[in-house]
Amino acid sequence: MSTAAMALAATGALPALAAEASQDTAGTLDDGTKVTSVTLTGADGVSVTILSFGATLWKFMAPDRDGELADITLGYDDLQLFKDKPNFWGATVGRYANRIDHGRFTLDGTAYQLPQNDGENSLHGGGKGFDVQNWKVEKVSSGKVARAIFTRTSPDGEAGYPGTVQARVTYTLDDHGSLQIAFDATTDKPTVINMTNHAIFNMAGEGAPQGAMGNVLTVPASHYTPVSETLIPTGELAAVEGTPFDFRAGKAMEEGLRDGTDQQIVYGRGVDHNFALDKGLTKTPELAARLSDPESGRVLEVLTTEPGLQVYSGNFLDGTFLGKHGHLYRMGDGIALEPQKFPDAPNHSNFVSARVDPGTPYRHVMVYRVSVER
């Protein structure tokens, strides 16, 4: 709250706002695209900054047990890199998050071919997805919660997907450390939609010398979806018990991460797998993951309405990504926790369907909730 607003609130002239939103110009890309930033700030000191480019969660400031703020998400300082060297840092990904085998699926007897940007697969929209589009800033507001709404029209045939889709992403921050992200979409013909946020976290703070592998991860999932060597699900739901993928009781991310006796770890170069959450598909967001840094005390809880959670241990970070504050990101410097439908669901009838029809809107609500463990 501004000094003037606090003074007025103190006199009773207006109610104190719990959370504030502000809008600014973030910069201009080489092609002339003007990028807007929106910052949401809660009364507890937690703040997030979102870019219109990719509807991207750019910064996520959270205090440790001593009150020291750190940005807990990896990313770029240079806006142009989001376009020239995209790596989905905090971006809204779609139309289909995660991988689709050979970039192909069939819907109502019609075959569709998507761009292949991950070997033979299509990943997160095939390199032409929502993450590399500049979204419209529809509304920014302060109040009991701070809110920012981003919208865009995805035309029929964009990145190979059928249907004209009207997409909306709503970020809402309260004063208790909860950032809700709601993804909404409608279509004018049958299509598939699977949207999520692709933030990569380190609860010790991005660029921390020790990396993120000491972060403790808990995932309430008794099963996961094993993959082929191309990281496409086989269709099986395998038990996590007795494998490196058992995070039900919580353990440091690094435990089992180099277990070359497990073929799934070899395929993923670590963990890059979808977990079938015990809760399944739910109407309201329920717990999907808990990530904490014992040293700083920072805790992140991820909640979602979706049935799956992709856990990615930063296996392809190779020191060539020049990130925030001049940090070179390496393998294990961050952890992605991506709530979603299962990867390649359009090609697996036993997975929860990602189909969306006219008159039946798509909606996914997820929450990033930060706190401090004393």
Tab-separated table of C-alpha atoms in Angstrom:
chain	number	residue	atom	x	y	z
A	1	MET	CA	0.000	0.000	0.000
A	2	SER	CA	1.266	3.485	-0.822
A	3	THR	CA	2.169	5.908	1.995
A	4	ALA	CA	-0.744	8.136	1.061
A	5	ALA	CA	-3.184	5.220	1.089
A	6	MET	CA	-1.923	4.070	4.485
A	7	ALA	CA	-2.416	7.562	5.864
A	8	LEU	CA	-5.993	7.663	4.587
A	9	ALA	CA	-6.684	4.176	5.929
A	10	ALA	CA	-5.378	5.219	9.342
A	11	THR	CA	-7.917	8.049	9.468
A	12	GLY	CA	-10.709	5.725	8.461
A	13	ALA	CA	-11.174	7.492	5.112
A	14	LEU	CA	-10.833	4.179	3.266
A	15	PRO	CA	-10.375	0.516	4.193
A	16	ALA	CA	-6.858	-0.917	4.205
A	17	LEU	CA	-6.164	-3.084	1.184
A	18	ALA	CA	-4.752	-6.506	1.914
A	19	ALA	CA	-3.037	-6.931	-1.440
A	20	GLU	CA	-1.933	-4.568	-4.197
A	21	ALA	CA	-1.484	-4.835	-7.942
A	22	SER	CA	0.588	-2.568	-10.156
A	23	GLN	CA	1.296	-2.528	-13.869
A	24	ASP	CA	4.416	-1.387	-15.709
A	25	THR	CA	6.260	-1.653	-19.009
A	26	ALA	CA	8.785	-4.475	-18.840
A	27	GLY	CA	10.480	-3.678	-22.131
A	28	THR	CA	10.338	-4.225	-25.874
A	29	LEU	CA	11.465	-7.280	-27.816
A	30	ASP	CA	13.588	-6.984	-30.951
A	31	ASP	CA	10.527	-7.373	-33.178
A	32	GLY	CA	8.835	-4.418	-31.489
A	33	THR	CA	6.616	-6.450	-29.167
A	34	LYS	CA	5.925	-4.421	-26.032
A	35	VAL	CA	5.910	-6.574	-22.925
A	36	THR	CA	3.922	-5.584	-19.842
A	37	SER	CA	4.698	-6.645	-16.289
A	38	VAL	CA	2.192	-6.881	-13.451
A	39	THR	CA	3.286	-7.135	-9.823
A	40	LEU	CA	0.985	-8.514	-7.131
A	41	THR	CA	2.012	-7.915	-3.512
A	42	GLY	CA	0.496	-9.366	-0.369
A	43	ALA	CA	0.552	-7.815	3.094
A	44	ASP	CA	2.843	-10.623	4.266
A	45	GLY	CA	5.640	-9.498	1.920
A	46	VAL	CA	5.115	-12.221	-0.680
A	47	SER	CA	5.044	-10.816	-4.202
A	48	VAL	CA	4.940	-12.094	-7.759
A	49	THR	CA	5.644	-10.418	-11.070
A	50	ILE	CA	3.983	-11.704	-14.216
A	51	LEU	CA	4.964	-10.904	-17.803
A	52	SER	CA	2.419	-10.559	-20.591
A	53	PHE	CA	4.813	-12.547	-22.815
A	54	GLY	CA	3.806	-16.138	-22.180
A	55	ALA	CA	1.579	-15.021	-19.280
A	56	THR	CA	4.784	-15.878	-17.433
A	57	LEU	CA	5.327	-16.038	-13.676
A	58	TRP	CA	8.595	-14.091	-13.840
A	59	LYS	CA	9.457	-13.494	-10.188
A	60	PHE	CA	8.200	-15.061	-6.972
A	61	MET	CA	9.576	-13.379	-3.861
A	62	ALA	CA	9.173	-15.326	-0.611
A	63	PRO	CA	10.659	-14.775	2.871
A	64	ASP	CA	12.746	-17.283	4.818
A	65	ARG	CA	12.449	-17.881	8.583
A	66	ASP	CA	14.487	-14.690	9.205
A	67	GLY	CA	12.288	-12.624	6.910
A	68	GLU	CA	14.874	-12.443	4.121
A	69	LEU	CA	13.258	-12.375	0.693
A	70	ALA	CA	14.517	-14.442	-2.233
A	71	ASP	CA	13.206	-15.163	-5.699
A	72	ILE	CA	12.318	-18.871	-5.659
A	73	THR	CA	11.858	-19.275	-9.436
A	74	LEU	CA	14.462	-19.668	-12.160
A	75	GLY	CA	14.286	-17.555	-15.300
A	76	TYR	CA	15.832	-14.820	-17.396
A	77	ASP	CA	16.518	-11.163	-16.643
A	78	ASP	CA	16.818	-10.426	-20.394
A	79	LEU	CA	13.299	-10.399	-21.861
A	80	GLN	CA	14.568	-11.160	-25.361
A	81	LEU	CA	15.851	-14.542	-24.183
A	82	PHE	CA	12.297	-15.655	-23.423
A	83	LYS	CA	11.744	-15.528	-27.184
A	84	ASP	CA	15.201	-16.412	-28.528
A	85	LYS	CA	16.015	-19.232	-26.109
A	86	PRO	CA	12.704	-20.352	-24.617
A	87	ASN	CA	12.847	-22.856	-21.775
A	88	PHE	CA	9.308	-22.437	-20.398
A	89	TRP	CA	10.555	-20.586	-17.272
A	90	GLY	CA	7.326	-19.862	-15.357
A	91	ALA	CA	5.354	-19.738	-18.586
A	92	THR	CA	1.763	-20.647	-19.254
A	93	VAL	CA	2.135	-23.714	-21.457
A	94	GLY	CA	-0.446	-24.999	-23.920
A	95	ARG	CA	-2.428	-25.778	-25.853
A	96	TYR	CA	-1.121	-29.094	-24.562
A	97	ALA	CA	1.333	-29.187	-21.675
A	98	ASN	CA	3.888	-32.006	-21.767
A	99	ARG	CA	4.586	-34.462	-24.591
A	100	ILE	CA	2.484	-35.905	-27.396
A	101	ASP	CA	3.982	-38.928	-29.147
A	102	HIS	CA	5.323	-38.018	-32.600
A	103	GLY	CA	3.168	-34.894	-32.344
A	104	ARG	CA	0.140	-36.882	-33.520
A	105	PHE	CA	-3.339	-37.550	-32.224
A	106	THR	CA	-6.727	-38.422	-33.703
A	107	LEU	CA	-10.005	-36.797	-32.721
A	108	ASP	CA	-13.362	-37.927	-34.118
A	109	GLY	CA	-11.579	-39.773	-36.908
A	110	THR	CA	-9.433	-36.843	-38.010
A	111	ALA	CA	-5.664	-37.055	-37.587
A	112	TYR	CA	-3.736	-33.983	-36.471
A	113	GLN	CA	-0.006	-33.325	-36.781
A	114	LEU	CA	1.704	-30.933	-34.363
A	115	PRO	CA	5.184	-29.389	-34.572
A	116	GLN	CA	7.899	-31.745	-33.270
A	117	ASN	CA	10.289	-29.859	-30.987
A	118	ASP	CA	11.395	-32.625	-28.609
A	119	GLY	CA	12.993	-35.218	-30.835
A	120	GLU	CA	10.040	-36.833	-32.578
A	121	ASN	CA	7.579	-35.531	-29.984
A	122	SER	CA	5.632	-32.323	-29.562
A	123	LEU	CA	6.351	-30.680	-26.199
A	124	HIS	CA	4.364	-27.865	-24.546
A	125	GLY	CA	2.812	-26.675	-27.806
A	126	GLY	CA	5.581	-27.671	-30.196
A	127	GLY	CA	7.670	-24.516	-29.928
A	128	LYS	CA	4.709	-22.453	-31.147
A	129	GLY	CA	2.690	-22.631	-27.969
A	130	PHE	CA	1.199	-20.237	-25.457
A	131	ASP	CA	4.623	-19.626	-23.866
A	132	VAL	CA	5.912	-17.640	-26.866
A	133	GLN	CA	2.800	-15.492	-27.383
A	134	ASN	CA	2.253	-12.030	-25.957
A	135	TRP	CA	-0.992	-12.119	-23.994
A	136	LYS	CA	-3.376	-9.203	-23.523
A	137	VAL	CA	-3.507	-7.742	-20.019
A	138	GLU	CA	-7.272	-7.795	-19.548
A	139	LYS	CA	-7.584	-6.537	-15.968
A	140	VAL	CA	-5.417	-5.637	-12.978
A	141	SER	CA	-6.956	-4.932	-9.569
A	142	SER	CA	-6.087	-4.488	-5.904
A	143	GLY	CA	-8.283	-5.309	-2.933
A	144	LYS	CA	-8.792	-8.174	-0.535
A	145	VAL	CA	-6.767	-10.065	-3.126
A	146	ALA	CA	-4.588	-8.726	-5.928
A	147	ARG	CA	-5.546	-9.975	-9.372
A	148	ALA	CA	-4.224	-9.969	-12.933
A	149	ILE	CA	-6.118	-11.438	-15.894
A	150	PHE	CA	-4.442	-12.296	-19.211
A	151	THR	CA	-6.288	-13.359	-22.380
A	152	ARG	CA	-5.562	-14.428	-25.923
A	153	THR	CA	-7.260	-16.002	-28.922
A	154	SER	CA	-5.605	-19.122	-30.299
A	155	PRO	CA	-6.861	-19.420	-33.901
A	156	ASP	CA	-8.060	-22.642	-35.479
A	157	GLY	CA	-5.010	-24.574	-36.656
A	158	GLU	CA	-2.478	-22.771	-34.463
A	159	ALA	CA	0.412	-25.193	-33.871
A	160	GLY	CA	-1.713	-27.824	-35.609
A	161	TYR	CA	-4.554	-27.890	-33.068
A	162	PRO	CA	-8.203	-27.763	-34.136
A	163	GLY	CA	-10.640	-25.105	-33.021
A	164	THR	CA	-10.472	-21.421	-32.208
A	165	VAL	CA	-9.756	-21.242	-28.491
A	166	GLN	CA	-10.422	-18.276	-26.229
A	167	ALA	CA	-7.960	-18.669	-23.365
A	168	ARG	CA	-7.749	-16.825	-20.056
A	169	VAL	CA	-5.229	-17.020	-17.203
A	170	THR	CA	-6.092	-15.400	-13.870
A	171	TYR	CA	-3.420	-14.855	-11.226
A	172	THR	CA	-4.732	-14.069	-7.726
A	173	LEU	CA	-2.540	-13.367	-4.686
A	174	ASP	CA	-3.872	-13.080	-1.148
A	175	ASP	CA	-2.075	-11.825	1.957
A	176	HIS	CA	-1.357	-15.329	3.280
A	177	GLY	CA	1.143	-16.437	0.642
A	178	SER	CA	-1.306	-18.177	-1.709
A	179	LEU	CA	-1.014	-17.548	-5.434
A	180	GLN	CA	-3.923	-19.062	-7.320
A	181	ILE	CA	-3.653	-19.553	-11.076
A	182	ALA	CA	-6.871	-20.345	-12.940
A	183	PHE	CA	-6.773	-21.484	-16.555
A	184	ASP	CA	-10.009	-21.152	-18.527
A	185	ALA	CA	-10.696	-21.838	-22.186
A	186	THR	CA	-13.547	-22.303	-24.629
A	187	THR	CA	-13.486	-23.742	-28.146
A	188	ASP	CA	-15.711	-23.590	-31.224
A	189	LYS	CA	-14.939	-27.191	-32.260
A	190	PRO	CA	-13.710	-30.327	-30.479
A	191	THR	CA	-10.059	-30.086	-29.464
A	192	VAL	CA	-7.636	-31.066	-26.708
A	193	ILE	CA	-6.454	-28.619	-24.037
A	194	ASN	CA	-4.038	-29.100	-21.166
A	195	MET	CA	-2.736	-25.883	-19.602
A	196	THR	CA	-0.414	-25.394	-16.656
A	197	ASN	CA	2.299	-23.183	-15.252
A	198	HIS	CA	5.907	-24.245	-15.796
A	199	ALA	CA	7.715	-22.506	-12.943
A	200	ILE	CA	11.018	-24.094	-11.972
A	201	PHE	CA	11.649	-23.725	-8.249
A	202	ASN	CA	14.501	-23.645	-5.799
A	203	MET	CA	13.265	-22.947	-2.290
A	204	ALA	CA	16.798	-21.946	-1.273
A	205	GLY	CA	16.491	-19.137	-3.832
A	206	GLU	CA	17.287	-19.215	-7.538
A	207	GLY	CA	21.013	-19.414	-8.189
A	208	ALA	CA	21.788	-20.780	-4.720
A	209	PRO	CA	25.283	-22.350	-4.935
A	210	GLN	CA	24.060	-25.648	-3.496
A	211	GLY	CA	21.389	-25.997	-6.166
A	212	ALA	CA	17.941	-27.400	-5.452
A	213	MET	CA	18.614	-31.078	-4.933
A	214	GLY	CA	18.603	-30.657	-1.151
A	215	ASN	CA	15.001	-29.430	-1.354
A	216	VAL	CA	12.682	-31.963	0.287
A	217	LEU	CA	9.825	-33.118	-1.943
A	218	THR	CA	6.593	-34.828	-0.926
A	219	VAL	CA	4.115	-36.075	-3.556
A	220	PRO	CA	0.910	-37.878	-2.468
A	221	ALA	CA	0.946	-40.340	-5.354
A	222	SER	CA	1.058	-44.140	-5.085
A	223	HIS	CA	1.549	-44.541	-8.832
A	224	TYR	CA	3.359	-42.884	-11.708
A	225	THR	CA	3.389	-43.311	-15.484
A	226	PRO	CA	6.557	-45.053	-16.718
A	227	VAL	CA	7.933	-43.835	-20.036
A	228	SER	CA	9.752	-45.147	-23.088
A	229	GLU	CA	13.237	-43.947	-23.964
A	230	THR	CA	11.584	-41.009	-25.781
A	231	LEU	CA	9.829	-40.032	-22.499
A	232	ILE	CA	6.367	-40.951	-23.770
A	233	PRO	CA	4.150	-42.822	-21.260
A	234	THR	CA	3.755	-46.518	-21.976
A	235	GLY	CA	0.172	-46.402	-20.713
A	236	GLU	CA	0.989	-48.311	-17.547
A	237	LEU	CA	0.317	-47.023	-14.040
A	238	ALA	CA	3.204	-48.371	-11.949
A	239	ALA	CA	3.489	-48.430	-8.169
A	240	VAL	CA	6.083	-46.050	-6.733
A	241	GLU	CA	6.776	-48.312	-3.768
A	242	GLY	CA	10.330	-49.588	-3.778
A	243	THR	CA	11.424	-47.194	-6.542
A	244	PRO	CA	13.199	-43.802	-6.637
A	245	PHE	CA	9.779	-42.328	-7.468
A	246	ASP	CA	8.338	-42.853	-3.990
A	247	PHE	CA	8.028	-39.344	-2.521
A	248	ARG	CA	4.997	-40.089	-0.354
A	249	ALA	CA	6.873	-39.703	2.939
A	250	GLY	CA	9.027	-36.843	1.709
A	251	LYS	CA	12.722	-37.011	0.859
A	252	ALA	CA	15.513	-34.866	-0.512
A	253	MET	CA	15.180	-34.534	-4.264
A	254	GLU	CA	18.693	-35.910	-4.758
A	255	GLU	CA	17.892	-39.286	-3.156
A	256	GLY	CA	17.836	-41.895	-5.918
A	257	LEU	CA	18.333	-39.302	-8.625
A	258	ARG	CA	21.497	-40.968	-9.912
A	259	ASP	CA	20.267	-44.542	-9.530
A	260	GLY	CA	21.333	-45.927	-12.886
A	261	THR	CA	19.983	-49.361	-11.972
A	262	ASP	CA	16.476	-47.959	-12.477
A	263	GLN	CA	15.801	-47.756	-16.227
A	264	GLN	CA	13.249	-44.992	-15.718
A	265	ILE	CA	15.881	-42.787	-14.079
A	266	VAL	CA	18.183	-43.531	-17.023
A	267	TYR	CA	15.501	-42.553	-19.544
A	268	GLY	CA	14.738	-39.283	-17.752
A	269	ARG	CA	18.351	-38.462	-16.810
A	270	GLY	CA	16.783	-38.188	-13.378
A	271	VAL	CA	13.117	-37.556	-12.641
A	272	ASP	CA	11.066	-36.288	-15.583
A	273	HIS	CA	7.867	-38.207	-14.957
A	274	ASN	CA	4.163	-37.780	-14.396
A	275	PHE	CA	2.727	-38.820	-11.028
A	276	ALA	CA	-0.854	-40.093	-10.860
A	277	LEU	CA	-2.089	-38.208	-7.821
A	278	ASP	CA	-4.054	-40.300	-5.330
A	279	LYS	CA	-6.733	-37.604	-5.223
A	280	GLY	CA	-7.457	-37.881	-8.975
A	281	LEU	CA	-9.455	-35.211	-10.803
A	282	THR	CA	-11.167	-32.913	-8.270
A	283	LYS	CA	-13.562	-29.961	-8.350
A	284	THR	CA	-11.437	-27.862	-6.000
A	285	PRO	CA	-7.641	-27.728	-5.690
A	286	GLU	CA	-6.129	-30.387	-3.441
A	287	LEU	CA	-2.534	-31.050	-2.442
A	288	ALA	CA	-0.259	-32.317	-5.209
A	289	ALA	CA	3.202	-31.576	-3.791
A	290	ARG	CA	5.136	-30.021	-0.950
A	291	LEU	CA	8.641	-28.663	-1.528
A	292	SER	CA	10.784	-27.269	1.282
A	293	ASP	CA	14.310	-26.052	1.952
A	294	PRO	CA	15.406	-27.138	5.451
A	295	GLU	CA	18.101	-24.459	5.666
A	296	SER	CA	15.975	-21.399	4.888
A	297	GLY	CA	12.667	-22.799	6.116
A	298	ARG	CA	10.835	-21.823	2.926
A	299	VAL	CA	7.962	-24.133	2.033
A	300	LEU	CA	5.924	-24.401	-1.162
A	301	GLU	CA	2.681	-26.344	-1.408
A	302	VAL	CA	1.197	-27.029	-4.844
A	303	LEU	CA	-2.531	-27.698	-5.088
A	304	THR	CA	-4.508	-28.558	-8.215
A	305	THR	CA	-7.799	-29.793	-9.595
A	306	GLU	CA	-5.946	-31.933	-12.154
A	307	PRO	CA	-5.108	-35.669	-11.756
A	308	GLY	CA	-1.404	-35.545	-12.629
A	309	LEU	CA	1.806	-33.821	-11.615
A	310	GLN	CA	4.913	-33.767	-13.787
A	311	VAL	CA	8.049	-33.633	-11.638
A	312	TYR	CA	11.180	-32.506	-13.479
A	313	SER	CA	14.509	-32.295	-11.676
A	314	GLY	CA	16.190	-29.866	-14.071
A	315	ASN	CA	18.023	-32.666	-15.870
A	316	PHE	CA	18.593	-30.765	-19.107
A	317	LEU	CA	20.025	-27.601	-17.532
A	318	ASP	CA	23.585	-27.709	-18.834
A	319	GLY	CA	25.208	-24.420	-17.859
A	320	THR	CA	24.310	-22.700	-21.139
A	321	PHE	CA	21.264	-20.887	-19.744
A	322	LEU	CA	22.285	-17.437	-18.489
A	323	GLY	CA	19.634	-16.795	-15.880
A	324	LYS	CA	18.723	-14.148	-13.358
A	325	HIS	CA	21.522	-12.120	-11.783
A	326	GLY	CA	24.051	-13.661	-14.175
A	327	HIS	CA	23.595	-17.181	-12.823
A	328	LEU	CA	24.441	-20.074	-15.140
A	329	TYR	CA	21.858	-22.745	-14.449
A	330	ARG	CA	23.133	-26.312	-14.184
A	331	MET	CA	21.577	-29.752	-13.817
A	332	GLY	CA	19.681	-29.886	-10.540
A	333	ASP	CA	19.441	-26.125	-10.019
A	334	GLY	CA	15.651	-26.201	-10.086
A	335	ILE	CA	12.592	-28.427	-9.802
A	336	ALA	CA	9.445	-28.103	-11.911
A	337	LEU	CA	6.124	-29.220	-10.425
A	338	GLU	CA	3.553	-29.102	-13.228
A	339	PRO	CA	-0.070	-30.028	-12.419
A	340	GLN	CA	-1.834	-31.318	-15.534
A	341	LYS	CA	-3.638	-34.042	-17.426
A	342	PHE	CA	-1.307	-36.965	-18.129
A	343	PRO	CA	1.278	-36.669	-20.929
A	344	ASP	CA	0.094	-38.022	-24.307
A	345	ALA	CA	-3.427	-38.479	-22.920
A	346	PRO	CA	-5.031	-38.008	-26.386
A	347	ASN	CA	-3.355	-41.294	-27.382
A	348	HIS	CA	-4.261	-43.277	-24.239
A	349	SER	CA	-7.927	-44.096	-23.669
A	350	ASN	CA	-7.222	-45.210	-20.086
A	351	PHE	CA	-5.943	-41.736	-19.102
A	352	VAL	CA	-8.256	-38.896	-18.011
A	353	SER	CA	-9.410	-37.285	-21.239
A	354	ALA	CA	-8.079	-33.902	-22.349
A	355	ARG	CA	-10.901	-33.438	-24.844
A	356	VAL	CA	-12.782	-30.120	-24.757
A	357	ASP	CA	-16.005	-29.513	-26.714
A	358	PRO	CA	-18.016	-26.405	-27.593
A	359	GLY	CA	-20.303	-25.505	-24.709
A	360	THR	CA	-18.152	-27.384	-22.194
A	361	PRO	CA	-15.433	-24.975	-21.046
A	362	TYR	CA	-11.999	-26.107	-19.894
A	363	ARG	CA	-10.921	-25.093	-16.391
A	364	HIS	CA	-7.859	-25.908	-14.316
A	365	VAL	CA	-7.266	-24.226	-10.965
A	366	MET	CA	-3.913	-24.558	-9.221
A	367	VAL	CA	-2.347	-22.875	-6.200
A	368	TYR	CA	1.246	-22.132	-5.203
A	369	ARG	CA	1.154	-21.567	-1.435
A	370	VAL	CA	4.329	-20.412	0.306
A	371	SER	CA	5.006	-20.429	4.043
A	372	VAL	CA	7.874	-20.731	6.517
A	373	GLU	CA	8.847	-23.741	8.584
A	374	ARG	CA	10.340	-22.570	11.896
